[in-house]
PDB file of C-alpha atoms and ligand atoms in Angstrom:
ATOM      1  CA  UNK A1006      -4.915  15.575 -15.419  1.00  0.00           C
ATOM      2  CA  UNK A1007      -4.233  14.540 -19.288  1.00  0.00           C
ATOM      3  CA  UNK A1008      -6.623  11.565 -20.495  1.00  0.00           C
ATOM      4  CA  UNK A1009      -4.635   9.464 -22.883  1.00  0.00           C
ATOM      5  CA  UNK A1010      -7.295   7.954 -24.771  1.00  0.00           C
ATOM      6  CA  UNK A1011     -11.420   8.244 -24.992  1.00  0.00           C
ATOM      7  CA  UNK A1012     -12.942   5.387 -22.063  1.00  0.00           C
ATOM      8  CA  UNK A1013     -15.273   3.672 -24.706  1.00  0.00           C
ATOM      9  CA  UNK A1014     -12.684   2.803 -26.551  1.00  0.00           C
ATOM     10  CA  UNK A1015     -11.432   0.424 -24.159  1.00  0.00           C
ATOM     11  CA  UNK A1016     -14.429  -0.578 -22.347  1.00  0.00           C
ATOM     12  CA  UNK A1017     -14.474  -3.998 -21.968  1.00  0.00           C
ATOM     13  CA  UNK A1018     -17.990  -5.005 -21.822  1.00  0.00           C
ATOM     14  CA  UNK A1019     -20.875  -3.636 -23.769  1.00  0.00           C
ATOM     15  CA  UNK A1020     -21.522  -0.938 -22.474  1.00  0.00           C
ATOM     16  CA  UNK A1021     -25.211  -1.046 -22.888  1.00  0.00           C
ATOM     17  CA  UNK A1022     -25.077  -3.803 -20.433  1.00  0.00           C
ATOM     18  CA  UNK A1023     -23.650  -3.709 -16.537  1.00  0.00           C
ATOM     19  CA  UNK A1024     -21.381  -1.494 -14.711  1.00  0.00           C
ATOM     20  CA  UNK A1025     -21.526   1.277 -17.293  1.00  0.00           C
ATOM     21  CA  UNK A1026     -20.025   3.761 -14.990  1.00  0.00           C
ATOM     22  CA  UNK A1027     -17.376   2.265 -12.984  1.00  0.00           C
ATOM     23  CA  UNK A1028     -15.604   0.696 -15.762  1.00  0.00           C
ATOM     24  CA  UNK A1029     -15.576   3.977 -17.430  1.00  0.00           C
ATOM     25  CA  UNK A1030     -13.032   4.853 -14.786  1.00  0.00           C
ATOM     26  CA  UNK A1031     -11.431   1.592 -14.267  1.00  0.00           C
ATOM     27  CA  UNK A1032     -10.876  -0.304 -17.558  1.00  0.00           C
ATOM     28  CA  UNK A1033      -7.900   1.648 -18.893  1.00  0.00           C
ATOM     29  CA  UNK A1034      -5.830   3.202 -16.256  1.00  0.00           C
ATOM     30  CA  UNK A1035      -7.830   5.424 -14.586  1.00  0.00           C
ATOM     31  CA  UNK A1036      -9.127   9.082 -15.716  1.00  0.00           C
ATOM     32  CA  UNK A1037     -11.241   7.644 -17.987  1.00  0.00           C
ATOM     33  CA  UNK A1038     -14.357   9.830 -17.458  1.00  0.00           C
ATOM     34  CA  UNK A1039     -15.561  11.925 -20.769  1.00  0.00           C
ATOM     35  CA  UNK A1040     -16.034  14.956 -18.482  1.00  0.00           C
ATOM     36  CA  UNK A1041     -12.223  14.384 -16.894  1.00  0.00           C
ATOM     37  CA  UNK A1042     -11.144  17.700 -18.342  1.00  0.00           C
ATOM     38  CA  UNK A1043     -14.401  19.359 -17.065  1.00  0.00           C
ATOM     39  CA  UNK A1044     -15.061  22.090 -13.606  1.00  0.00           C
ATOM     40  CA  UNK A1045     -15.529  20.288 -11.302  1.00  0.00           C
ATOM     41  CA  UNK A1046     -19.038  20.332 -10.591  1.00  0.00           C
ATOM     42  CA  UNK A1047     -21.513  20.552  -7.330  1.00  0.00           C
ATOM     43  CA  UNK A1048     -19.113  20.498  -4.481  1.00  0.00           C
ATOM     44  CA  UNK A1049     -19.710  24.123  -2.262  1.00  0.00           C
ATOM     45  CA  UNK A1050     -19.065  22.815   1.144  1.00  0.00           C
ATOM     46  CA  UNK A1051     -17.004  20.168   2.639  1.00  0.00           C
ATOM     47  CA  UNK A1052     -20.140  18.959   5.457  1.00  0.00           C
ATOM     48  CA  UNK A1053     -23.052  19.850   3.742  1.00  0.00           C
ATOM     49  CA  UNK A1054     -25.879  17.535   4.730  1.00  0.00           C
ATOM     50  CA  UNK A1055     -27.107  17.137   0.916  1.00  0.00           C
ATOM     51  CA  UNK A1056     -23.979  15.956   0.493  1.00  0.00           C
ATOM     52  CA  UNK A1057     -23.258  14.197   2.938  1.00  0.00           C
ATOM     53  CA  UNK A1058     -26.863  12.470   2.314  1.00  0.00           C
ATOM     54  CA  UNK A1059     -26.001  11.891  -1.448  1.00  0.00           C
ATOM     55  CA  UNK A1060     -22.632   9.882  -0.610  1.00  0.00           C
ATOM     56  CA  UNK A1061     -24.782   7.663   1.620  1.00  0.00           C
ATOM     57  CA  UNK A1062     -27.397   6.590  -0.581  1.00  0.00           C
ATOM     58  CA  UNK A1063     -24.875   6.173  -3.677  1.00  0.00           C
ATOM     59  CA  UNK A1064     -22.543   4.375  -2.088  1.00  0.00           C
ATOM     60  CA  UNK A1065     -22.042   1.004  -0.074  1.00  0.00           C
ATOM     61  CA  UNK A1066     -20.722   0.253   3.274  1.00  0.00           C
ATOM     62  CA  UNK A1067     -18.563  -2.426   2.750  1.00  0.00           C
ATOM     63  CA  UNK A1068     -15.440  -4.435   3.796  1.00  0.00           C
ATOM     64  CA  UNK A1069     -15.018  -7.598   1.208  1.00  0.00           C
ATOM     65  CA  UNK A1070     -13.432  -7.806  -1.744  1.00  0.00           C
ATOM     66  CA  UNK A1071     -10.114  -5.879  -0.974  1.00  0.00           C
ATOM     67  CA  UNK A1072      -6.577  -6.604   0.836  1.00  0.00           C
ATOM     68  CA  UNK A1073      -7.901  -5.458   4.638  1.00  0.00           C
ATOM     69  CA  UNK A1074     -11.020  -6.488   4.988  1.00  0.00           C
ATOM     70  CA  UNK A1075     -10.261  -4.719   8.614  1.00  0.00           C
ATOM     71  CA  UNK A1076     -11.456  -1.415   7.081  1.00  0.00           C
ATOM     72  CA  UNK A1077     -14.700  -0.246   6.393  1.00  0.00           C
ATOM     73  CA  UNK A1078     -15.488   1.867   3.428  1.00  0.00           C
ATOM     74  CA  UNK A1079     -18.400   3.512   1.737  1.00  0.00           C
ATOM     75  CA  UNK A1080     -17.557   2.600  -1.760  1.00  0.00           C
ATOM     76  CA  UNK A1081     -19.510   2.527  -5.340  1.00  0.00           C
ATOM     77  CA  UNK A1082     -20.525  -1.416  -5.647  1.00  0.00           C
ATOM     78  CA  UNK A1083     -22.880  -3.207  -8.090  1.00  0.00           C
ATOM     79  CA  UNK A1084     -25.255  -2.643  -5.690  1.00  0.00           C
ATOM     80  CA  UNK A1085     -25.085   1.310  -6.037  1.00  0.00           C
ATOM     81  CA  UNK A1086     -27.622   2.793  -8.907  1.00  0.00           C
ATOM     82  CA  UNK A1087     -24.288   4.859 -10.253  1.00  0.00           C
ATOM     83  CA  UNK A1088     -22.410   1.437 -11.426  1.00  0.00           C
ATOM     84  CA  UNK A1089     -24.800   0.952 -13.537  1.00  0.00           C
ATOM     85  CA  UNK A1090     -25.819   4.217 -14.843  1.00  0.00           C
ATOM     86  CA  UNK A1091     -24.311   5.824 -17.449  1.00  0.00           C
ATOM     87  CA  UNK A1092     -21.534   8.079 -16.611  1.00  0.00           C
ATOM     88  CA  UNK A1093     -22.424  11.489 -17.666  1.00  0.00           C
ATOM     89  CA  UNK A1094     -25.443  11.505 -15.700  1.00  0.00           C
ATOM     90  CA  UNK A1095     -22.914  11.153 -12.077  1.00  0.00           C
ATOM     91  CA  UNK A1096     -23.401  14.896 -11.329  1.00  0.00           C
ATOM     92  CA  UNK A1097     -19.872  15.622  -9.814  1.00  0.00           C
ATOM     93  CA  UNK A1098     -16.648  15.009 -10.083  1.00  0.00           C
ATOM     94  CA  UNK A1099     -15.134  11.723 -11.079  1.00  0.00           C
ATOM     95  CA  UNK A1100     -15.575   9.585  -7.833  1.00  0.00           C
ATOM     96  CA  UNK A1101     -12.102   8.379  -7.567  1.00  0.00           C
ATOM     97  CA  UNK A1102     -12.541   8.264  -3.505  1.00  0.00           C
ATOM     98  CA  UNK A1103     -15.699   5.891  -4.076  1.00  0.00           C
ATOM     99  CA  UNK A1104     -13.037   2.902  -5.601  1.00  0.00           C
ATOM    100  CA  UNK A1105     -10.501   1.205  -3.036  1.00  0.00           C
ATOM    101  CA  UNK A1106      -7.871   0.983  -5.562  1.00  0.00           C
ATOM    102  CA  UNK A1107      -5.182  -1.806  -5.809  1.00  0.00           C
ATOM    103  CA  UNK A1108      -2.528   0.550  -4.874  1.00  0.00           C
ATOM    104  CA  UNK A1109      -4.085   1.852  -2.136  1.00  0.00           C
ATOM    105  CA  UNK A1110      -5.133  -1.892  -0.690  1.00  0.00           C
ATOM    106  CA  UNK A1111      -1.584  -2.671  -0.676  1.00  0.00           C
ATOM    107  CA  UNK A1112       0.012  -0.428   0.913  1.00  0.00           C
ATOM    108  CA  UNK A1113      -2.699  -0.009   3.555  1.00  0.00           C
ATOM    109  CA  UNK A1114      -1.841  -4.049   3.971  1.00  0.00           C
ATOM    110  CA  UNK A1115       1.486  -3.228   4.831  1.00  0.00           C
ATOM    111  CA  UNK A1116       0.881  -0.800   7.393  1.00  0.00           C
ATOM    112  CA  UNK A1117      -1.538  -2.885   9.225  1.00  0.00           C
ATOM    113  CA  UNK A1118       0.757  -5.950   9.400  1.00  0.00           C
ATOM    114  CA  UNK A1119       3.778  -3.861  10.110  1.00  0.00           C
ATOM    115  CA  UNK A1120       2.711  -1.713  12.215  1.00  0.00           C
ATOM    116  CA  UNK A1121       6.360  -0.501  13.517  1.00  0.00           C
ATOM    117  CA  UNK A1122       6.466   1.341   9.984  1.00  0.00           C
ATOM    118  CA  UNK A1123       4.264   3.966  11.312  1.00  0.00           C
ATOM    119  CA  UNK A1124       3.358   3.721  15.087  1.00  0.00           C
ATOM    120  CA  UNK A1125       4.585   7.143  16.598  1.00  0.00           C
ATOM    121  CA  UNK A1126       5.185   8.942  13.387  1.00  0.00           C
ATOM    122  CA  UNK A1127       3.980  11.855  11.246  1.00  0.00           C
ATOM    123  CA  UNK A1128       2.038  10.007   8.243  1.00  0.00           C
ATOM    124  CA  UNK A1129       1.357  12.145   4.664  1.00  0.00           C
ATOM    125  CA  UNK A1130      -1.211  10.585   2.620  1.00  0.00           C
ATOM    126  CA  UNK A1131      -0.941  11.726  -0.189  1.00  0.00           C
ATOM    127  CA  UNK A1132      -3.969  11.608  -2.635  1.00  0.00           C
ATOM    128  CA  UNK A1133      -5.905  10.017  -0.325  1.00  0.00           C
ATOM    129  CA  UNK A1134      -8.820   8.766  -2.213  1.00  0.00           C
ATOM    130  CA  UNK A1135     -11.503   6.808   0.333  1.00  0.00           C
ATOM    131  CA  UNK A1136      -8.584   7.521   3.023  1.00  0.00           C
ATOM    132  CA  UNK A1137      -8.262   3.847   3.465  1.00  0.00           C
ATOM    133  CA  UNK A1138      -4.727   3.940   3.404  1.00  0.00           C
ATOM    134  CA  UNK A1139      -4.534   6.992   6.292  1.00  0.00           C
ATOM    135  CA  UNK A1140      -7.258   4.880   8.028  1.00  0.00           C
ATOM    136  CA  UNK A1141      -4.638   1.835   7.887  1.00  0.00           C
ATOM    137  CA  UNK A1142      -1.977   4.583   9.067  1.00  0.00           C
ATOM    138  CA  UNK A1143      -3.997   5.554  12.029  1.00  0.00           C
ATOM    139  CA  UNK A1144      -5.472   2.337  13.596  1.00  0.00           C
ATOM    140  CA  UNK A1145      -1.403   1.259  13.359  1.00  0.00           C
ATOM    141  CA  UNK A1146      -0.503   3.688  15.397  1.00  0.00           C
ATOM    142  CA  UNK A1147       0.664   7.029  13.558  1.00  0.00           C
ATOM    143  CA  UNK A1148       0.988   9.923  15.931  1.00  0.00           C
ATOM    144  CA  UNK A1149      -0.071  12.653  13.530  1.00  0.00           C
ATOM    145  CA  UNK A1150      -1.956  11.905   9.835  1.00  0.00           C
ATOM    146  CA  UNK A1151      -2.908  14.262   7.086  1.00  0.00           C
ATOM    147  CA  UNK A1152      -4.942  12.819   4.168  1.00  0.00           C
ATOM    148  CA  UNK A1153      -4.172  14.715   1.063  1.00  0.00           C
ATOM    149  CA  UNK A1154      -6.749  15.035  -1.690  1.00  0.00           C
ATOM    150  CA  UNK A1155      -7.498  17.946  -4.567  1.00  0.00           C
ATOM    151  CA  UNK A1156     -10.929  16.559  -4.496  1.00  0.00           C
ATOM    152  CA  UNK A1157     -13.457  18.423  -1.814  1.00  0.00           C
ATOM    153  CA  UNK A1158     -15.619  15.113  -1.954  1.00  0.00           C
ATOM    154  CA  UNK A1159     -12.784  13.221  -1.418  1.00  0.00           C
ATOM    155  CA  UNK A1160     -12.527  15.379   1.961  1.00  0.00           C
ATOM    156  CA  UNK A1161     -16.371  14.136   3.184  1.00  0.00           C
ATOM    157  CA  UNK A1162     -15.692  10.250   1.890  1.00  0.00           C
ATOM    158  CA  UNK A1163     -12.721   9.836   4.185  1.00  0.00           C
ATOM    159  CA  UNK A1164     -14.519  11.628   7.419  1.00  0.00           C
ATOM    160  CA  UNK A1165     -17.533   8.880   6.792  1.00  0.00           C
ATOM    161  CA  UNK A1166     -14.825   6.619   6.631  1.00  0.00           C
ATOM    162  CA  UNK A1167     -13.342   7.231   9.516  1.00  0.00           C
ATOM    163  CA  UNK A1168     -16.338   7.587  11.899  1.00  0.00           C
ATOM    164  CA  UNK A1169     -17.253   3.777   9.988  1.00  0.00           C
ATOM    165  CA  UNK A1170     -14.142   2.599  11.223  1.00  0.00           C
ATOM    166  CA  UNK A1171     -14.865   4.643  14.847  1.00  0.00           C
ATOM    167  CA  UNK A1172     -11.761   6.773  14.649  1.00  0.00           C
ATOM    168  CA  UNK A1173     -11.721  10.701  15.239  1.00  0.00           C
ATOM    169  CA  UNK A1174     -11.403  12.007  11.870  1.00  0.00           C
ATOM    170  CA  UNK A1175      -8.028  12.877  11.589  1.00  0.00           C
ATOM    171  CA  UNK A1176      -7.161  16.470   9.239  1.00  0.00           C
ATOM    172  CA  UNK A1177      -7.471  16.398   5.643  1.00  0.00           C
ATOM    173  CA  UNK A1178      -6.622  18.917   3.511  1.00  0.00           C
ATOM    174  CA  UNK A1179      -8.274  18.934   0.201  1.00  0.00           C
ATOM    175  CA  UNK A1180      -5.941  20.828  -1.977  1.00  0.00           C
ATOM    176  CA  UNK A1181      -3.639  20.588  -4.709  1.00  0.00           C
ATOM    177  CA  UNK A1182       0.188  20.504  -2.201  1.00  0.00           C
ATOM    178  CA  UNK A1183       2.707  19.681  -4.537  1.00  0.00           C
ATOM    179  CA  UNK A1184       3.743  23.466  -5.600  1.00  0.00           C
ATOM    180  CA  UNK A1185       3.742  24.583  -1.642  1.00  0.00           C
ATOM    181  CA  UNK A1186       6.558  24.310   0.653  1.00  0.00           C
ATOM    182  CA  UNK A1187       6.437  21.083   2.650  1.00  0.00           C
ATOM    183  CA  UNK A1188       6.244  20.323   6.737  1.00  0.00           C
ATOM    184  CA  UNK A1189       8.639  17.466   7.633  1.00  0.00           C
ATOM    185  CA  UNK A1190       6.887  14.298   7.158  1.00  0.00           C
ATOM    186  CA  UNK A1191       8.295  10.966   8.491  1.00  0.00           C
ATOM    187  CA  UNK A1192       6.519   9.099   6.391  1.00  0.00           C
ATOM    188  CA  UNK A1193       4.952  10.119   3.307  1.00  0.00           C
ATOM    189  CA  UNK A1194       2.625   7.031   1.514  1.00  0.00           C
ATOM    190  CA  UNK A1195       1.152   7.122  -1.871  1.00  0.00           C
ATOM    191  CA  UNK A1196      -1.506   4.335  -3.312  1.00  0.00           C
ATOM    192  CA  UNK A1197      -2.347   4.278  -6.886  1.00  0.00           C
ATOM    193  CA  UNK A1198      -1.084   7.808  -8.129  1.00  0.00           C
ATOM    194  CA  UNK A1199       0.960   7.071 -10.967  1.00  0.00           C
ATOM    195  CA  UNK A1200      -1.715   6.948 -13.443  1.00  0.00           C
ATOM    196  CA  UNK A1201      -0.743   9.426 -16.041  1.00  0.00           C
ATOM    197  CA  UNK A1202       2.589  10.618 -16.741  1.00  0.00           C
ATOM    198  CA  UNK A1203       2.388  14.542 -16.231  1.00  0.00           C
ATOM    199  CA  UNK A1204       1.311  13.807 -12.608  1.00  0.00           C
ATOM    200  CA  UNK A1205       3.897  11.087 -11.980  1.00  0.00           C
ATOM    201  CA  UNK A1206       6.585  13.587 -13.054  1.00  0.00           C
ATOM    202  CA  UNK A1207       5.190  16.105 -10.776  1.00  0.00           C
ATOM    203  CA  UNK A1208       5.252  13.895  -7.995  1.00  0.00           C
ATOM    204  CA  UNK A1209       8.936  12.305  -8.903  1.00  0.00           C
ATOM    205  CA  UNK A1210      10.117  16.048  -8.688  1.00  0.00           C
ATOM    206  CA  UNK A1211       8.268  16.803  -5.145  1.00  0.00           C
ATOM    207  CA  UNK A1212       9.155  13.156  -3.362  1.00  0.00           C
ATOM    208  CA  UNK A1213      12.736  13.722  -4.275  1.00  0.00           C
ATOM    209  CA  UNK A1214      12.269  16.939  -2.910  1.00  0.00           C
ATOM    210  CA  UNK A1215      10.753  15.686   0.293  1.00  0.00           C
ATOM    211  CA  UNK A1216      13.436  12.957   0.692  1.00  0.00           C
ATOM    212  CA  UNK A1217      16.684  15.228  -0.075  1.00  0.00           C
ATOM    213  CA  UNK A1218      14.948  18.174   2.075  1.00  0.00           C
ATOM    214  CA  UNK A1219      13.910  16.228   5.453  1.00  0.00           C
ATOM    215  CA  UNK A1220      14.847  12.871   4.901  1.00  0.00           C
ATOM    216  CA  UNK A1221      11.279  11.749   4.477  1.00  0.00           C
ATOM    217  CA  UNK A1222      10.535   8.258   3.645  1.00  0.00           C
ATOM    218  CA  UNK A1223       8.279   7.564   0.959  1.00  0.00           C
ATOM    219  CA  UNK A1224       6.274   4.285   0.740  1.00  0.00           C
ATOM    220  CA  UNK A1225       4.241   3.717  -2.875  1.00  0.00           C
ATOM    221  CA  UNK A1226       1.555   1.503  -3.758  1.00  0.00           C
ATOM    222  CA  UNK A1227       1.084   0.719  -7.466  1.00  0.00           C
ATOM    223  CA  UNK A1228      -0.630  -2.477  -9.163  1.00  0.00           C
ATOM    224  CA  UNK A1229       2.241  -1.896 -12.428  1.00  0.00           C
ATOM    225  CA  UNK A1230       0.216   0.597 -14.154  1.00  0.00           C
ATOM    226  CA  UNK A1231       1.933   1.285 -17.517  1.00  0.00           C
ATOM    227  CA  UNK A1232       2.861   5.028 -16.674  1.00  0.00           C
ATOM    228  CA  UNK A1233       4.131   4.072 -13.168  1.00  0.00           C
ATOM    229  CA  UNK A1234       6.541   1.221 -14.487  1.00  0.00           C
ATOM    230  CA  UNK A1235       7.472   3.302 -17.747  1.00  0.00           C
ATOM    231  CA  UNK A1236       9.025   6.310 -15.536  1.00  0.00           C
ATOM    232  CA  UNK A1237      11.999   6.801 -14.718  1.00  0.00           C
ATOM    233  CA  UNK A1238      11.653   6.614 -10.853  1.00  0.00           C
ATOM    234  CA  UNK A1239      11.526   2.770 -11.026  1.00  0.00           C
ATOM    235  CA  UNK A1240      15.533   3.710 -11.113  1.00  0.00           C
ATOM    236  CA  UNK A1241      15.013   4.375  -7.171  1.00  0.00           C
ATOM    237  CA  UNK A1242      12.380   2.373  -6.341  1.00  0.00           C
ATOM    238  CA  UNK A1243      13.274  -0.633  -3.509  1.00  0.00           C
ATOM    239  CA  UNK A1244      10.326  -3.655  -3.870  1.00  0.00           C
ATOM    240  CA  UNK A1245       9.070  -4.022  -0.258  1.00  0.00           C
ATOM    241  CA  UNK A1246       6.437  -6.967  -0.683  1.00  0.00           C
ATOM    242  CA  UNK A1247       3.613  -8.066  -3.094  1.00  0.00           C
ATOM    243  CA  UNK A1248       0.391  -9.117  -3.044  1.00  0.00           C
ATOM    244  CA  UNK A1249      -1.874 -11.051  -4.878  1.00  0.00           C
ATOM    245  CA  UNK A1250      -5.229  -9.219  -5.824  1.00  0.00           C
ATOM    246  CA  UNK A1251      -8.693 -10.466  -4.454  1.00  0.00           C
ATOM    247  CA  UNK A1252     -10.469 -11.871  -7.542  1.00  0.00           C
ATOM    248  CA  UNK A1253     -12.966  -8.678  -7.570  1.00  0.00           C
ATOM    249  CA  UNK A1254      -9.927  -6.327  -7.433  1.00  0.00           C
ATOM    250  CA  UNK A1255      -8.609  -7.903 -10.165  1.00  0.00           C
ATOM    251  CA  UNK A1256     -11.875  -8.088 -12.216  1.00  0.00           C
ATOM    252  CA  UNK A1257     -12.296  -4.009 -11.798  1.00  0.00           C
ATOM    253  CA  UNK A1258      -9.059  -3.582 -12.939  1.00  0.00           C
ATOM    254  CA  UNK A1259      -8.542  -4.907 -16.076  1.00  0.00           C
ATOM    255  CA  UNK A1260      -6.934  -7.819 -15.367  1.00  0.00           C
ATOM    256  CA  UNK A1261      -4.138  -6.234 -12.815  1.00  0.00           C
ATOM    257  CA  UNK A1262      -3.719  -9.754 -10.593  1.00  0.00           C
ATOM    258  CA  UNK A1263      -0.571  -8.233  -7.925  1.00  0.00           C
ATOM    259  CA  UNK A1264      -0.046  -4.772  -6.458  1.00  0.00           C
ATOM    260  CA  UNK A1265       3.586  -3.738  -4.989  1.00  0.00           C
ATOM    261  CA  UNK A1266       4.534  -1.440  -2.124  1.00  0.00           C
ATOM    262  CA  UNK A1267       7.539   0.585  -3.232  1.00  0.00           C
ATOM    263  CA  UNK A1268      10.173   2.351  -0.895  1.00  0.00           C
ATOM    264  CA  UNK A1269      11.566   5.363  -2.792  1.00  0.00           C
ATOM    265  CA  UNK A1270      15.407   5.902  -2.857  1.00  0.00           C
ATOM    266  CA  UNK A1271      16.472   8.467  -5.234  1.00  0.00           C
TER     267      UNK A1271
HETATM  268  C1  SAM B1762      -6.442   6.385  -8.116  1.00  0.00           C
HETATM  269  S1  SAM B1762      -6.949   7.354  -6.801  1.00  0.00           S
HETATM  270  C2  SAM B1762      -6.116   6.558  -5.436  1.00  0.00           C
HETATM  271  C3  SAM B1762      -6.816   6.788  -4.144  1.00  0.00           C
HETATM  272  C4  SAM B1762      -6.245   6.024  -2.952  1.00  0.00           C
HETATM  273  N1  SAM B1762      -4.890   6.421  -2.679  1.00  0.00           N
HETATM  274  C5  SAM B1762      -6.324   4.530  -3.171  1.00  0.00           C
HETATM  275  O1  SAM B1762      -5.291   3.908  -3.467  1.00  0.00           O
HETATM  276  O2  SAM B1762      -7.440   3.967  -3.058  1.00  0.00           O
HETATM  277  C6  SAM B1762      -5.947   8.822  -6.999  1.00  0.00           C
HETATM  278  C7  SAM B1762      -6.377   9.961  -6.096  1.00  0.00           C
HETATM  279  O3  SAM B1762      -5.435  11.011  -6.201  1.00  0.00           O
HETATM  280  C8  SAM B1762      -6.112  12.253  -6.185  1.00  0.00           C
HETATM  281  N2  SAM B1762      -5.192  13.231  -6.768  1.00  0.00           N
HETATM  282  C9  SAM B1762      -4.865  13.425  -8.055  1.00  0.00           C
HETATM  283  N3  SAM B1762      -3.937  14.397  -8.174  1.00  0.00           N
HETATM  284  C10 SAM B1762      -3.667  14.820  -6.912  1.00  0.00           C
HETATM  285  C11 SAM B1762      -2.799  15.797  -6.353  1.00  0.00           C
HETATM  286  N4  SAM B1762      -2.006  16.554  -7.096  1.00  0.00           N
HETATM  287  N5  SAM B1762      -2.778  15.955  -5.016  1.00  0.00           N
HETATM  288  C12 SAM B1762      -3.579  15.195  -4.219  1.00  0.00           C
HETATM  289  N6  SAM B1762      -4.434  14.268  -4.691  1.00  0.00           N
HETATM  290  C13 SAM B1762      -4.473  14.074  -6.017  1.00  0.00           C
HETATM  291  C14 SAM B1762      -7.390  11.966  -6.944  1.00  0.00           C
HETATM  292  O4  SAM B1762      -8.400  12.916  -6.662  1.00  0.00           O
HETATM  293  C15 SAM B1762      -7.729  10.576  -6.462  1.00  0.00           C
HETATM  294  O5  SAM B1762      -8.549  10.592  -5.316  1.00  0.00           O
END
């Protein structure tokens, strides 16, 4: 994942003050960790207990501030001793599955209102995050859901999400997919992942793959992140609806105020 630029360099608030940690991450994009190019660190086993102890007591359960407050996620809040702290002393990877992002709000909007999108069908999450978007995909009716995500934490976040939301976990895989040969999805959805431009190539190459291949359909969530509406997939990109950002959203993310489900088209 390339980092474009250093995260105190566009920090918005002193950083000496309040929320040290998560607008590391948020305030410019995304990847905006100083150890972003590190190992990642700590993670042995998917259901360890320390683990699954240490995402309880540094996170919040919560359901305000976001497009569906339907869902129930354990996310890093102002009330969590990591948004405050300073970054390097977060003793894992970066914690991209603690933040509902704006991407992922909307399109997990959309399935819940339209639920004909995905009742009966195969669902693909891909970079899954918190899973809120699979956990949208699932309570609409989707027959069949993997949530994607090449972070193992990532893999424990969405199984406390789901059993918050009292759904059996659905399968989540939490590796790196877009060099292996795919199964036919129906749907394939994708919140917030076009955040730096190596990664959106990769994934322009493998949806278009995916689409030409089985005819998937491809649903993307994006709040206009400057890599996402600089690349050339916006060529085959059909607007399906926006929304307007809760006023927290919006705060965490720089000013964003709308995010946009996407139908692919290439
Ligand atoms: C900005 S977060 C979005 C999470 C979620 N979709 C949402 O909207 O809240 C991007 C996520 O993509 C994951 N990711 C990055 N590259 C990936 C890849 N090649 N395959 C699967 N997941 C990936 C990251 O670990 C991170 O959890």
């Amino acid at each position: 994942m390339a980092l474009s630029l250093g995260w105190r360099a566009f920090a918005p608030f002193p950083m000496n003050h309040c929320g040290v940690f998560v607008k590391a991450m948020r305030s410019s994009g995304l990847p905006l960790f100083p150890w972003g190019h590190g190992p990642r660190r700590g993670v042995r086993s998917l259901l360890e207990p320390e683990m699954k102890a240490f995402l309880e007591e540094n996170t919040e359960v919560t359901n305000s501030g976001s497009l569906t407050p339907e869902i129930r996620l354990r996310l890093l809040t102002p009330k969590c001793k990591f948004w405050w702290e300073r970054a390097d002393l977060w003793p894992h990877s970066d914690p991209y599955w603690a933040i509902y992002w704006p991407g992922g709000q909307a399109l997990s909007r959309y399935l819940l209102d339209n639920p004909d999108v995905v009742r009966g069908k195969s669902v693909l999450d891909l970079g899954s995050g918190c899973g809120a978007t699979a956990i949208a995909a699932k309570m609409s009716g989707a027959s069949r859901i993997l949530a994607t995500d090449i972070d193992p934490i990532a893999g424990m976040a969405i199984t406390l999400n789901c059993e918050l939301n009292q759904l059996n976990p659905f399968p989540i895989l939490t590796k790196n997919i877009l060099d292996l040969e795919q199964d036919k999805w129906d749907l394939i959805v994708l919140g917030d992942m076009f955040y730096d431009e190596d990664l959106a190539d990769s994934l322009h190459r493998w949806l278009k793959n995916c689409f030409w291949t089985h005819r998937t359909q491809v649903l993307i969530g994006d709040p206009g992140r400057p890599q996402f509406r600089g690349h050339s997939i916006q060529h085959q990109l059909h607007k399906v609806v926006e929304y307007s950002l809760p006023e927290s959203t919006r705060q965490e993310n720089n000013g964003l105020t709308t995010s946009t489900v996407w139908d692919f088209q290439p």
